[in-house]
Amino acid sequence: MSTPTRAPRNTLSRDLVVERAVRLADREGLGVLTIRALAGECGVKPMAIYHHVSGKEEILDAIVDAVFAEIYAPQVDGPWREELARRSRSVREALGRHPWALALMEARRNPGLATLAGHEACLEVLRSAGFSLQATAHAYAVLDAFVYGFALQETMLAQVDLDGSVDELVESMDLARFPRMHEFATEHVLQDGYAFAASFEVGLELVLDALERLQAAFA
Amino acid sequence: MSTPTRAPRNTLSRDLVVERAVRLADREGLGVLTIRALAGECGVKPMAIYHHVSGKEEILDAIVDAVFAEIYAPQVDGPWREELARRSRSVREALGRHPWALALMEARRNPGLATLAGHEACLEVLRSAGFSLQATAHAYAVLDAFVYGFALQETMLAQVDLDGSVDELVESMDLARFPRMHEFATEHVLQDGYAFAASFEVGLELVLDALERLQAAFA
DNA sequence: ACCTGAACACCGTTCAAGT
DNA sequence: ACCTGAACACCGTTCAAGT
């Protein structure tokens, strides 16, 4: 008779814990990401987690930084407008793949290495393109506001879509009270995520146009 | 001997519970907003709360809607650009007063009456100003993305400021690795919230300019 | 009707113990 | 060194009981 099966030793590492945490959050949502469930995902008992990570706070910081690590870092040798557009689309895609990330980012106080490196790359692109310090500050604030704000709206929209369709939502509310929202739903403008997604490209070009004007104004 | 002091009856109501929940979250943060602490804030035992509210979910939905109720609703009889600017500033101020609101909005699925009425008012202003359905969809998506995204950044920035200053943060990281971020910190661009706040007005005007161009393009 | 106390199934985390 | 079991102080919530 062999010894009873037991989780093999040295099978766990900080990186693996973080990877499994991301996987669990993607699959089941942030609410299910508990130390106990994470341990299950790693095939280990809850207390084993604490040998690779100081606690839940560190895990949350780490999975946020893991999302930033997936995002394209803009390059100084390319045209700044295309590089920042590519970065912006990449942010939106990453936040779409990990819908829990945005809510988490907001509450975290300790930015990780990938987070800092991403900011650094964006600032470097703007400064290298000749944006003054003032212009860079405004430009980065406006671009990031648009990108993260758009992702925020998509996250909220996706959550409403989960149970009832937008149609049902609108029908459930007083049509006399909210005629414009009804118009939007019936005209299929908000019907699916695709129509809304089209606004991202439109908005991105408008914001990049605005950055060009900023570059000139704060020279 | 009088009867032992007891919390007077009929002192509680749904509105009072919601008001106290907002007050508690403002003062101590979302993490402290538990049913037990909320009961204490209302001068009552935990289980009394459940007589006025179905559970914590309803409380969270209600305090988000309470924040929307504080925000200026744009009017159709004013110039659309000024009305939307005033709305945008009011959103930013409200989210500044209640830093927990943004994180909560994101996860909620049931928009309240004040939330819906706010959306309706914005859509009405745009449509009345002659924006086509397409133009309205893009315009509202872009403007809201900017406003909420900016508030998101301010919330994050405020959280970092709480413990260490930005200076300390930058000194703690590798200067050779993040020279542009160091430049920003030393040049005082991110020094305080005020410098960053200036970007809001700059960005708002740029976005409103963009809406005017949208109005023409999607006529 | 409104409020309460005790209990249940969860959480993150500490600490002493096993291999 | 890595993993575990039992225990502690918390959650939200149910249910039966008091006034």
Tab-separated table of C-alpha atoms (C1' of nucleotides) in Angstrom:
chain	number	residue	atom	x	y	z
A	1	MET	CA	0.000	0.000	0.000
A	2	SER	CA	1.400	3.384	-1.017
A	3	THR	CA	1.359	6.368	1.279
A	4	PRO	CA	-1.922	8.268	1.111
A	5	THR	CA	-2.094	10.837	-1.704
A	6	ARG	CA	-1.111	14.284	-0.577
A	7	ALA	CA	-0.519	17.480	-2.512
A	8	PRO	CA	3.067	17.240	-3.719
A	9	ARG	CA	5.421	19.634	-2.006
A	10	ASN	CA	7.170	22.653	-3.520
A	11	THR	CA	4.432	22.775	-6.099
A	12	LEU	CA	3.382	26.271	-5.084
A	13	SER	CA	5.054	29.622	-5.695
A	14	ARG	CA	4.087	33.267	-5.461
A	15	ASP	CA	3.730	33.489	-9.229
A	16	LEU	CA	1.485	30.450	-9.351
A	17	VAL	CA	-0.710	31.787	-6.562
A	18	VAL	CA	-1.104	35.092	-8.422
A	19	GLU	CA	-1.829	33.351	-11.718
A	20	ARG	CA	-4.499	31.187	-10.119
A	21	ALA	CA	-6.004	34.213	-8.400
A	22	VAL	CA	-6.387	35.949	-11.773
A	23	ARG	CA	-7.899	32.812	-13.278
A	24	LEU	CA	-10.360	32.433	-10.414
A	25	ALA	CA	-11.414	36.094	-10.553
A	26	ASP	CA	-11.887	35.868	-14.342
A	27	ARG	CA	-14.006	32.760	-14.064
A	28	GLU	CA	-16.083	33.438	-10.959
A	29	GLY	CA	-15.737	37.111	-10.098
A	30	LEU	CA	-14.055	39.046	-7.317
A	31	GLY	CA	-16.603	37.962	-4.732
A	32	VAL	CA	-15.507	34.340	-5.040
A	33	LEU	CA	-11.817	35.196	-4.734
A	34	THR	CA	-11.362	34.201	-1.104
A	35	ILE	CA	-8.256	32.743	0.429
A	36	ARG	CA	-10.107	29.488	0.921
A	37	ALA	CA	-11.335	29.276	-2.686
A	38	LEU	CA	-7.914	30.304	-3.985
A	39	ALA	CA	-6.332	27.513	-1.975
A	40	GLY	CA	-8.794	25.100	-3.592
A	41	GLU	CA	-7.810	26.430	-7.029
A	42	CYS	CA	-4.186	25.704	-6.129
A	43	GLY	CA	-4.974	22.209	-4.820
A	44	VAL	CA	-3.828	23.063	-1.330
A	45	LYS	CA	-5.241	23.858	2.113
A	46	PRO	CA	-6.024	27.526	2.891
A	47	MET	CA	-3.109	28.167	5.203
A	48	ALA	CA	-0.526	27.102	2.615
A	49	ILE	CA	-1.199	30.347	0.725
A	50	TYR	CA	0.350	32.391	3.518
A	51	HIS	CA	3.744	30.805	2.890
A	52	HIS	CA	3.994	32.531	-0.490
A	53	VAL	CA	2.127	35.748	0.081
A	54	SER	CA	1.723	38.001	3.110
A	55	GLY	CA	-2.054	38.131	2.939
A	56	LYS	CA	-5.024	39.045	0.794
A	57	GLU	CA	-3.929	42.652	0.301
A	58	GLU	CA	-0.742	41.505	-1.411
A	59	ILE	CA	-2.719	39.184	-3.670
A	60	LEU	CA	-5.029	42.007	-4.731
A	61	ASP	CA	-2.085	44.313	-5.444
A	62	ALA	CA	-0.410	41.544	-7.420
A	63	ILE	CA	-3.345	40.660	-9.661
A	64	VAL	CA	-3.874	44.324	-10.533
A	65	ASP	CA	-0.233	44.575	-11.554
A	66	ALA	CA	-0.576	41.330	-13.513
A	67	VAL	CA	-3.279	42.984	-15.618
A	68	PHE	CA	-1.040	45.995	-16.280
A	69	ALA	CA	1.686	43.600	-17.368
A	70	GLU	CA	-0.591	42.427	-20.218
A	71	ILE	CA	-0.986	45.930	-21.637
A	72	TYR	CA	1.046	47.151	-24.607
A	73	ALA	CA	3.793	49.582	-23.671
A	74	PRO	CA	4.092	52.427	-26.212
A	75	GLN	CA	7.471	52.898	-27.922
A	76	VAL	CA	9.330	56.157	-28.420
A	77	ASP	CA	10.512	55.279	-31.911
A	78	GLY	CA	7.020	55.093	-33.372
A	79	PRO	CA	4.669	57.997	-34.180
A	80	TRP	CA	3.254	59.133	-30.813
A	81	ARG	CA	-0.334	59.238	-31.994
A	82	GLU	CA	-0.373	55.633	-33.192
A	83	GLU	CA	1.597	54.415	-30.189
A	84	LEU	CA	-0.829	55.993	-27.717
A	85	ALA	CA	-3.809	54.721	-29.722
A	86	ARG	CA	-2.398	51.207	-29.547
A	87	ARG	CA	-1.765	51.575	-25.836
A	88	SER	CA	-5.331	52.839	-25.301
A	89	ARG	CA	-6.898	49.948	-27.204
A	90	SER	CA	-4.736	47.538	-25.255
A	91	VAL	CA	-5.900	48.993	-21.930
A	92	ARG	CA	-9.520	48.639	-23.004
A	93	GLU	CA	-8.986	45.032	-24.106
A	94	ALA	CA	-7.213	44.052	-20.894
A	95	LEU	CA	-9.938	45.594	-18.735
A	96	GLY	CA	-12.481	43.758	-20.871
A	97	ARG	CA	-10.744	40.436	-20.263
A	98	HIS	CA	-10.548	41.134	-16.527
A	99	PRO	CA	-13.700	43.051	-15.605
A	100	TRP	CA	-12.834	42.985	-11.900
A	101	ALA	CA	-9.559	44.864	-12.428
A	102	LEU	CA	-10.984	48.372	-12.688
A	103	ALA	CA	-12.845	48.191	-9.380
A	104	LEU	CA	-9.708	46.875	-7.730
A	105	MET	CA	-7.311	49.438	-9.197
A	106	GLU	CA	-9.352	52.163	-7.642
A	107	ALA	CA	-8.896	50.966	-4.090
A	108	ARG	CA	-5.230	49.891	-4.255
A	109	ARG	CA	-2.572	52.128	-2.749
A	110	ASN	CA	0.609	50.319	-3.840
A	111	PRO	CA	1.188	50.486	-7.604
A	112	GLY	CA	3.299	47.563	-8.849
A	113	LEU	CA	6.249	47.506	-11.203
A	114	ALA	CA	4.215	46.894	-14.367
A	115	THR	CA	1.882	49.731	-13.408
A	116	LEU	CA	4.744	52.179	-12.918
A	117	ALA	CA	6.503	51.006	-16.086
A	118	GLY	CA	3.321	51.606	-18.082
A	119	HIS	CA	2.991	55.161	-16.823
A	120	GLU	CA	6.657	55.777	-17.474
A	121	ALA	CA	6.359	54.584	-21.080
A	122	CYS	CA	3.398	56.873	-21.787
A	123	LEU	CA	5.081	59.902	-20.263
A	124	GLU	CA	8.257	59.137	-22.199
A	125	VAL	CA	6.350	58.983	-25.496
A	126	LEU	CA	4.689	62.345	-24.884
A	127	ARG	CA	7.856	64.108	-23.743
A	128	SER	CA	9.867	62.657	-26.642
A	129	ALA	CA	7.182	63.879	-29.038
A	130	GLY	CA	7.889	67.404	-27.859
A	131	PHE	CA	5.044	67.893	-25.392
A	132	SER	CA	6.021	70.378	-22.674
A	133	LEU	CA	5.728	69.289	-19.064
A	134	GLN	CA	2.421	71.161	-18.768
A	135	ALA	CA	1.094	69.767	-22.049
A	136	THR	CA	2.129	66.254	-21.031
A	137	ALA	CA	0.339	66.570	-17.705
A	138	HIS	CA	-2.886	67.698	-19.358
A	139	ALA	CA	-2.615	65.262	-22.252
A	140	TYR	CA	-2.009	62.220	-20.100
A	141	ALA	CA	-4.788	63.176	-17.682
A	142	VAL	CA	-7.300	63.622	-20.511
A	143	LEU	CA	-6.326	60.499	-22.438
A	144	ASP	CA	-6.308	58.267	-19.380
A	145	ALA	CA	-9.586	59.722	-18.154
A	146	PHE	CA	-11.203	58.835	-21.467
A	147	VAL	CA	-9.748	55.333	-21.674
A	148	TYR	CA	-10.484	54.281	-18.085
A	149	GLY	CA	-13.822	56.081	-18.051
A	150	PHE	CA	-14.894	54.315	-21.208
A	151	ALA	CA	-13.872	50.972	-19.764
A	152	LEU	CA	-15.827	51.823	-16.636
A	153	GLN	CA	-18.981	52.411	-18.668
A	154	GLU	CA	-18.507	49.184	-20.594
A	155	THR	CA	-18.098	47.276	-17.349
A	156	MET	CA	-21.320	48.741	-15.992
A	157	LEU	CA	-23.178	48.103	-19.244
A	158	ALA	CA	-21.998	44.497	-19.332
A	159	GLN	CA	-23.295	43.952	-15.826
A	160	VAL	CA	-26.768	45.195	-16.684
A	161	ASP	CA	-26.803	42.948	-19.753
A	162	LEU	CA	-26.126	39.869	-17.652
A	163	ASP	CA	-29.677	39.316	-16.426
A	164	GLY	CA	-32.244	41.343	-18.334
A	165	SER	CA	-31.622	42.868	-21.734
A	166	VAL	CA	-31.612	46.643	-22.037
A	167	ASP	CA	-35.061	46.310	-23.602
A	168	GLU	CA	-36.504	44.739	-20.520
A	169	LEU	CA	-34.839	47.331	-18.333
A	170	VAL	CA	-36.375	50.154	-20.318
A	171	GLU	CA	-39.786	48.528	-20.474
A	172	SER	CA	-39.746	48.126	-16.719
A	173	MET	CA	-39.353	51.853	-16.215
A	174	ASP	CA	-41.826	54.601	-16.681
A	175	LEU	CA	-41.819	55.465	-20.378
A	176	ALA	CA	-43.434	58.824	-19.797
A	177	ARG	CA	-40.741	59.639	-17.303
A	178	PHE	CA	-37.725	58.571	-19.377
A	179	PRO	CA	-38.633	59.040	-23.055
A	180	ARG	CA	-35.064	59.726	-24.206
A	181	MET	CA	-33.698	56.578	-22.650
A	182	HIS	CA	-36.542	54.675	-24.248
A	183	GLU	CA	-35.710	56.204	-27.611
A	184	PHE	CA	-32.131	55.032	-27.189
A	185	ALA	CA	-33.114	51.496	-26.364
A	186	THR	CA	-35.710	51.129	-29.098
A	187	GLU	CA	-33.446	52.643	-31.737
A	188	HIS	CA	-30.955	49.936	-30.811
A	189	VAL	CA	-28.229	52.374	-30.015
A	190	LEU	CA	-27.512	50.620	-26.752
A	191	GLN	CA	-28.804	47.284	-27.966
A	192	ASP	CA	-25.526	45.428	-27.775
A	193	GLY	CA	-21.983	46.077	-26.776
A	194	TYR	CA	-20.923	46.527	-30.400
A	195	ALA	CA	-22.793	49.765	-30.978
A	196	PHE	CA	-21.325	51.167	-27.815
A	197	ALA	CA	-17.868	49.922	-28.708
A	198	ALA	CA	-17.996	51.984	-31.907
A	199	SER	CA	-17.976	55.083	-29.714
A	200	PHE	CA	-14.567	54.073	-28.414
A	201	GLU	CA	-12.830	54.556	-31.751
A	202	VAL	CA	-14.754	57.760	-32.439
A	203	GLY	CA	-13.908	59.119	-29.002
A	204	LEU	CA	-10.282	58.019	-29.163
A	205	GLU	CA	-9.693	59.932	-32.393
A	206	LEU	CA	-11.378	63.018	-30.941
A	207	VAL	CA	-9.215	62.845	-27.828
A	208	LEU	CA	-6.037	62.370	-29.861
A	209	ASP	CA	-7.046	65.387	-31.962
A	210	ALA	CA	-7.412	67.274	-28.705
A	211	LEU	CA	-3.896	66.230	-27.649
A	212	GLU	CA	-2.474	67.708	-30.851
A	213	ARG	CA	-4.142	70.992	-30.011
A	214	LEU	CA	-2.790	70.749	-26.464
A	215	GLN	CA	0.732	70.206	-27.773
A	216	ALA	CA	0.500	73.483	-29.703
A	217	ALA	CA	-1.232	75.472	-26.953
A	218	PHE	CA	1.264	74.626	-24.184
A	219	ALA	CA	4.442	74.763	-26.234
B	1	MET	CA	-37.441	53.712	39.455
B	2	SER	CA	-38.098	54.450	35.779
B	3	THR	CA	-38.080	51.757	33.112
B	4	PRO	CA	-34.578	51.080	31.779
B	5	THR	CA	-33.533	53.376	28.886
B	6	ARG	CA	-34.198	51.818	25.518
B	7	ALA	CA	-33.950	53.219	22.006
B	8	PRO	CA	-37.256	54.984	21.356
B	9	ARG	CA	-39.470	53.228	18.877
B	10	ASN	CA	-40.431	54.367	15.374
B	11	THR	CA	-37.289	56.412	15.304
B	12	LEU	CA	-35.940	54.609	12.263
B	13	SER	CA	-36.953	54.771	8.612
B	14	ARG	CA	-35.509	53.675	5.290
B	15	ASP	CA	-34.441	57.228	4.481
B	16	LEU	CA	-32.690	57.611	7.818
B	17	VAL	CA	-30.866	54.309	7.384
B	18	VAL	CA	-29.655	55.387	3.944
B	19	GLU	CA	-28.604	58.835	5.203
B	20	ARG	CA	-26.620	57.306	8.051
B	21	ALA	CA	-25.030	54.811	5.680
B	22	VAL	CA	-23.778	57.668	3.490
B	23	ARG	CA	-22.502	59.515	6.552
B	24	LEU	CA	-20.683	56.458	7.848
B	25	ALA	CA	-19.093	55.705	4.466
B	26	ASP	CA	-17.978	59.346	4.118
B	27	ARG	CA	-16.429	59.369	7.570
B	28	GLU	CA	-14.869	55.916	7.800
B	29	GLY	CA	-14.826	54.410	4.342
B	30	LEU	CA	-16.678	51.588	2.646
B	31	GLY	CA	-14.846	48.901	4.593
B	32	VAL	CA	-16.393	50.100	7.846
B	33	LEU	CA	-19.899	50.186	6.395
B	34	THR	CA	-21.151	46.925	7.892
B	35	ILE	CA	-24.684	46.207	9.027
B	36	ARG	CA	-23.444	46.094	12.591
B	37	ALA	CA	-21.630	49.442	12.404
B	38	LEU	CA	-24.562	51.010	10.572
B	39	ALA	CA	-26.886	49.870	13.324
B	40	GLY	CA	-24.572	51.520	15.846
B	41	GLU	CA	-24.684	54.749	13.778
B	42	CYS	CA	-28.477	54.570	13.973
B	43	GLY	CA	-28.469	53.878	17.722
B	44	VAL	CA	-30.095	50.505	17.305
B	45	LYS	CA	-29.228	46.790	17.366
B	46	PRO	CA	-28.065	45.191	14.084
B	47	MET	CA	-31.228	43.268	13.334
B	48	ALA	CA	-33.422	46.379	13.445
B	49	ILE	CA	-31.940	47.466	10.123
B	50	TYR	CA	-33.646	44.584	8.326
B	51	HIS	CA	-37.078	46.020	9.142
B	52	HIS	CA	-36.452	48.992	6.855
B	53	VAL	CA	-34.255	47.512	4.170
B	54	SER	CA	-34.093	44.064	2.567
B	55	GLY	CA	-30.361	43.634	3.120
B	56	LYS	CA	-26.957	45.091	2.394
B	57	GLU	CA	-27.389	45.018	-1.379
B	58	GLU	CA	-30.336	47.390	-1.141
B	59	ILE	CA	-28.346	49.741	1.079
B	60	LEU	CA	-25.486	49.850	-1.419
B	61	ASP	CA	-27.882	50.532	-4.309
B	62	ALA	CA	-29.571	53.248	-2.256
B	63	ILE	CA	-26.421	55.158	-1.256
B	64	VAL	CA	-25.200	55.180	-4.865
B	65	ASP	CA	-28.508	56.675	-5.940
B	66	ALA	CA	-28.319	59.172	-3.072
B	67	VAL	CA	-25.060	60.464	-4.546
B	68	PHE	CA	-26.661	60.847	-7.997
B	69	ALA	CA	-29.469	62.790	-6.346
B	70	GLU	CA	-26.916	65.438	-5.289
B	71	ILE	CA	-25.748	66.047	-8.857
B	72	TYR	CA	-26.998	68.984	-10.931
B	73	ALA	CA	-29.482	68.008	-13.631
B	74	PRO	CA	-28.879	69.935	-16.873
B	75	GLN	CA	-31.781	71.997	-18.246
B	76	VAL	CA	-33.007	72.105	-21.831
B	77	ASP	CA	-33.662	75.842	-21.784
B	78	GLY	CA	-30.017	76.764	-21.206
B	79	PRO	CA	-27.144	76.613	-23.737
B	80	TRP	CA	-26.224	72.915	-24.010
B	81	ARG	CA	-22.497	73.495	-23.656
B	82	GLU	CA	-22.794	75.365	-20.361
B	83	GLU	CA	-25.428	73.006	-19.028
B	84	LEU	CA	-23.288	69.939	-19.690
B	85	ALA	CA	-20.225	71.677	-18.266
B	86	ARG	CA	-22.152	72.421	-15.081
B	87	ARG	CA	-23.381	68.836	-14.905
B	88	SER	CA	-19.825	67.548	-15.406
B	89	ARG	CA	-18.395	69.729	-12.649
B	90	SER	CA	-21.205	68.658	-10.358
B	91	VAL	CA	-20.458	64.966	-10.993
B	92	ARG	CA	-16.811	65.538	-10.175
B	93	GLU	CA	-17.658	67.415	-6.969
B	94	ALA	CA	-20.117	64.770	-5.790
B	95	LEU	CA	-17.635	61.956	-6.413
B	96	GLY	CA	-15.046	64.003	-4.529
B	97	ARG	CA	-17.352	64.356	-1.534
B	98	HIS	CA	-18.111	60.618	-1.593
B	99	PRO	CA	-14.930	58.858	-2.707
B	100	TRP	CA	-16.468	55.424	-2.176
B	101	ALA	CA	-19.255	56.061	-4.688
B	102	LEU	CA	-17.301	55.387	-7.864
B	103	ALA	CA	-16.129	51.945	-6.788
B	104	LEU	CA	-19.663	51.087	-5.793
B	105	MET	CA	-21.350	52.349	-8.976
B	106	GLU	CA	-19.239	49.988	-10.961
B	107	ALA	CA	-20.508	46.864	-9.291
B	108	ARG	CA	-24.191	47.793	-8.943
B	109	ARG	CA	-26.726	46.303	-11.331
B	110	ASN	CA	-29.881	48.195	-10.325
B	111	PRO	CA	-29.736	51.879	-11.240
B	112	GLY	CA	-32.001	53.980	-9.012
B	113	LEU	CA	-34.442	56.734	-9.913
B	114	ALA	CA	-31.990	59.613	-9.492
B	115	THR	CA	-29.460	57.745	-11.648
B	116	LEU	CA	-31.960	57.219	-14.451
B	117	ALA	CA	-33.281	60.785	-14.188
B	118	GLY	CA	-29.719	62.121	-14.528
B	119	HIS	CA	-29.091	60.126	-17.692
B	120	GLU	CA	-32.445	61.193	-19.076
B	121	ALA	CA	-31.685	64.882	-18.486
B	122	CYS	CA	-28.332	64.663	-20.284
B	123	LEU	CA	-29.794	62.828	-23.260
B	124	GLU	CA	-32.641	65.328	-23.439
B	125	VAL	CA	-30.224	68.268	-23.504
B	126	LEU	CA	-28.210	66.755	-26.344
B	127	ARG	CA	-31.251	65.772	-28.436
B	128	SER	CA	-32.884	69.165	-27.900
B	129	ALA	CA	-29.654	70.837	-28.995
B	130	GLY	CA	-30.041	69.108	-32.341
B	131	PHE	CA	-27.648	66.191	-31.871
B	132	SER	CA	-28.711	63.203	-33.989
B	133	LEU	CA	-29.235	59.878	-32.256
B	134	GLN	CA	-25.800	58.728	-33.431
B	135	ALA	CA	-24.125	61.968	-32.405
B	136	THR	CA	-25.842	61.852	-29.014
B	137	ALA	CA	-24.655	58.297	-28.422
B	138	HIS	CA	-21.049	59.181	-29.203
B	139	ALA	CA	-21.161	62.523	-27.398
B	140	TYR	CA	-22.589	61.123	-24.205
B	141	ALA	CA	-20.182	58.187	-24.197
B	142	VAL	CA	-17.165	60.449	-24.659
B	143	LEU	CA	-18.228	63.089	-22.137
B	144	ASP	CA	-19.140	60.578	-19.455
B	145	ALA	CA	-15.955	58.614	-20.057
B	146	PHE	CA	-13.926	61.762	-19.474
B	147	VAL	CA	-15.827	62.870	-16.381
B	148	TYR	CA	-15.908	59.501	-14.617
B	149	GLY	CA	-12.408	58.601	-15.752
B	150	PHE	CA	-11.061	61.854	-14.370
B	151	ALA	CA	-12.823	61.282	-11.079
B	152	LEU	CA	-11.352	57.786	-11.013
B	153	GLN	CA	-7.844	59.167	-11.348
B	154	GLU	CA	-8.435	61.749	-8.649
B	155	THR	CA	-9.703	59.056	-6.311
B	156	MET	CA	-6.594	56.966	-6.909
B	157	LEU	CA	-4.290	59.968	-6.510
B	158	ALA	CA	-5.976	60.957	-3.244
B	159	GLN	CA	-5.437	57.468	-1.871
B	160	VAL	CA	-1.717	57.526	-2.571
B	161	ASP	CA	-1.449	60.944	-0.915
B	162	LEU	CA	-2.968	59.623	2.301
B	163	ASP	CA	0.151	57.988	3.708
B	164	GLY	CA	3.324	59.007	1.904
B	165	SER	CA	3.594	62.090	-0.290
B	166	VAL	CA	4.197	61.643	-3.994
B	167	ASP	CA	7.774	62.698	-3.331
B	168	GLU	CA	8.413	59.805	-1.020
B	169	LEU	CA	6.764	57.436	-3.471
B	170	VAL	CA	9.046	58.582	-6.255
B	171	GLU	CA	12.162	58.509	-4.094
B	172	SER	CA	11.373	54.973	-3.100
B	173	MET	CA	11.440	53.823	-6.701
B	174	ASP	CA	14.354	53.360	-8.981
B	175	LEU	CA	15.152	56.771	-10.457
B	176	ALA	CA	17.121	55.319	-13.315
B	177	ARG	CA	14.177	53.128	-14.171
B	178	PHE	CA	11.449	55.806	-14.038
B	179	PRO	CA	13.068	59.127	-14.958
B	180	ARG	CA	9.909	60.634	-16.471
B	181	MET	CA	7.822	59.965	-13.402
B	182	HIS	CA	10.601	61.458	-11.314
B	183	GLU	CA	10.615	64.542	-13.521
B	184	PHE	CA	6.876	64.898	-12.964
B	185	ALA	CA	7.144	64.626	-9.220
B	186	THR	CA	10.113	66.970	-8.845
B	187	GLU	CA	8.619	69.555	-11.195
B	188	HIS	CA	5.601	69.576	-8.897
B	189	VAL	CA	3.179	68.706	-11.615
B	190	LEU	CA	1.656	66.012	-9.450
B	191	GLN	CA	2.644	67.685	-6.215
B	192	ASP	CA	-0.844	68.365	-4.979
B	193	GLY	CA	-4.402	67.805	-6.063
B	194	TYR	CA	-4.665	71.393	-7.328
B	195	ALA	CA	-2.270	71.033	-10.218
B	196	PHE	CA	-4.062	67.903	-11.316
B	197	ALA	CA	-7.445	69.539	-10.875
B	198	ALA	CA	-6.452	72.207	-13.404
B	199	SER	CA	-6.398	69.459	-16.029
B	200	PHE	CA	-10.109	68.930	-15.446
B	201	GLU	CA	-11.119	72.314	-16.805
B	202	VAL	CA	-8.638	72.064	-19.674
B	203	GLY	CA	-9.884	68.591	-20.554
B	204	LEU	CA	-13.543	69.513	-20.180
B	205	GLU	CA	-13.247	72.343	-22.694
B	206	LEU	CA	-11.410	70.069	-25.125
B	207	VAL	CA	-14.105	67.414	-24.814
B	208	LEU	CA	-16.895	69.959	-25.277
B	209	ASP	CA	-15.086	71.227	-28.388
B	210	ALA	CA	-15.024	67.652	-29.591
B	211	LEU	CA	-18.796	67.358	-29.031
B	212	GLU	CA	-19.379	70.383	-31.264
B	213	ARG	CA	-17.428	68.677	-34.002
B	214	LEU	CA	-19.416	65.483	-33.410
B	215	GLN	CA	-22.667	67.383	-33.750
B	216	ALA	CA	-21.615	68.567	-37.198
B	217	ALA	CA	-20.126	65.256	-38.358
B	218	PHE	CA	-23.171	63.103	-37.502
B	219	ALA	CA	-25.877	65.558	-38.566
C	1	DA	C1'	-45.481	46.994	14.086
C	2	DC	C1'	-40.995	47.333	15.470
C	3	DC	C1'	-36.992	45.786	17.919
C	4	DT	C1'	-33.958	42.079	19.924
C	5	DG	C1'	-30.728	37.656	21.159
C	6	DA	C1'	-29.049	33.549	19.817
C	7	DA	C1'	-27.420	30.888	16.166
C	8	DC	C1'	-25.540	29.603	11.342
C	9	DA	C1'	-22.438	29.613	7.644
C	10	DC	C1'	-19.168	32.258	6.047
C	11	DC	C1'	-14.557	35.528	6.106
C	12	DG	C1'	-9.149	36.646	6.921
C	13	DT	C1'	-5.699	35.480	9.888
C	14	DT	C1'	-2.682	33.588	14.082
C	15	DC	C1'	-0.469	29.974	16.217
C	16	DA	C1'	1.160	25.547	17.404
C	17	DA	C1'	1.907	21.313	15.335
C	18	DG	C1'	3.244	17.942	11.898
C	19	DT	C1'	6.652	16.132	7.906
D	1	DA	C1'	11.136	24.502	4.324
D	2	DC	C1'	6.586	23.793	3.433
D	3	DC	C1'	2.019	22.362	4.613
D	4	DT	C1'	-1.879	21.612	7.970
D	5	DG	C1'	-5.911	21.755	11.860
D	6	DA	C1'	-7.931	24.122	15.298
D	7	DA	C1'	-9.228	28.422	16.960
D	8	DC	C1'	-10.365	33.629	17.055
D	9	DA	C1'	-12.685	37.676	15.845
D	10	DC	C1'	-15.191	39.176	12.422
D	11	DC	C1'	-19.098	39.169	8.433
D	12	DG	C1'	-24.418	38.994	6.498
D	13	DT	C1'	-28.481	36.870	7.509
D	14	DT	C1'	-32.466	33.647	9.498
D	15	DC	C1'	-35.563	32.632	12.949
D	16	DA	C1'	-38.061	32.641	17.107
D	17	DA	C1'	-39.026	35.609	20.712
D	18	DG	C1'	-40.204	39.789	23.158
D	19	DT	C1'	-43.060	44.544	23.623
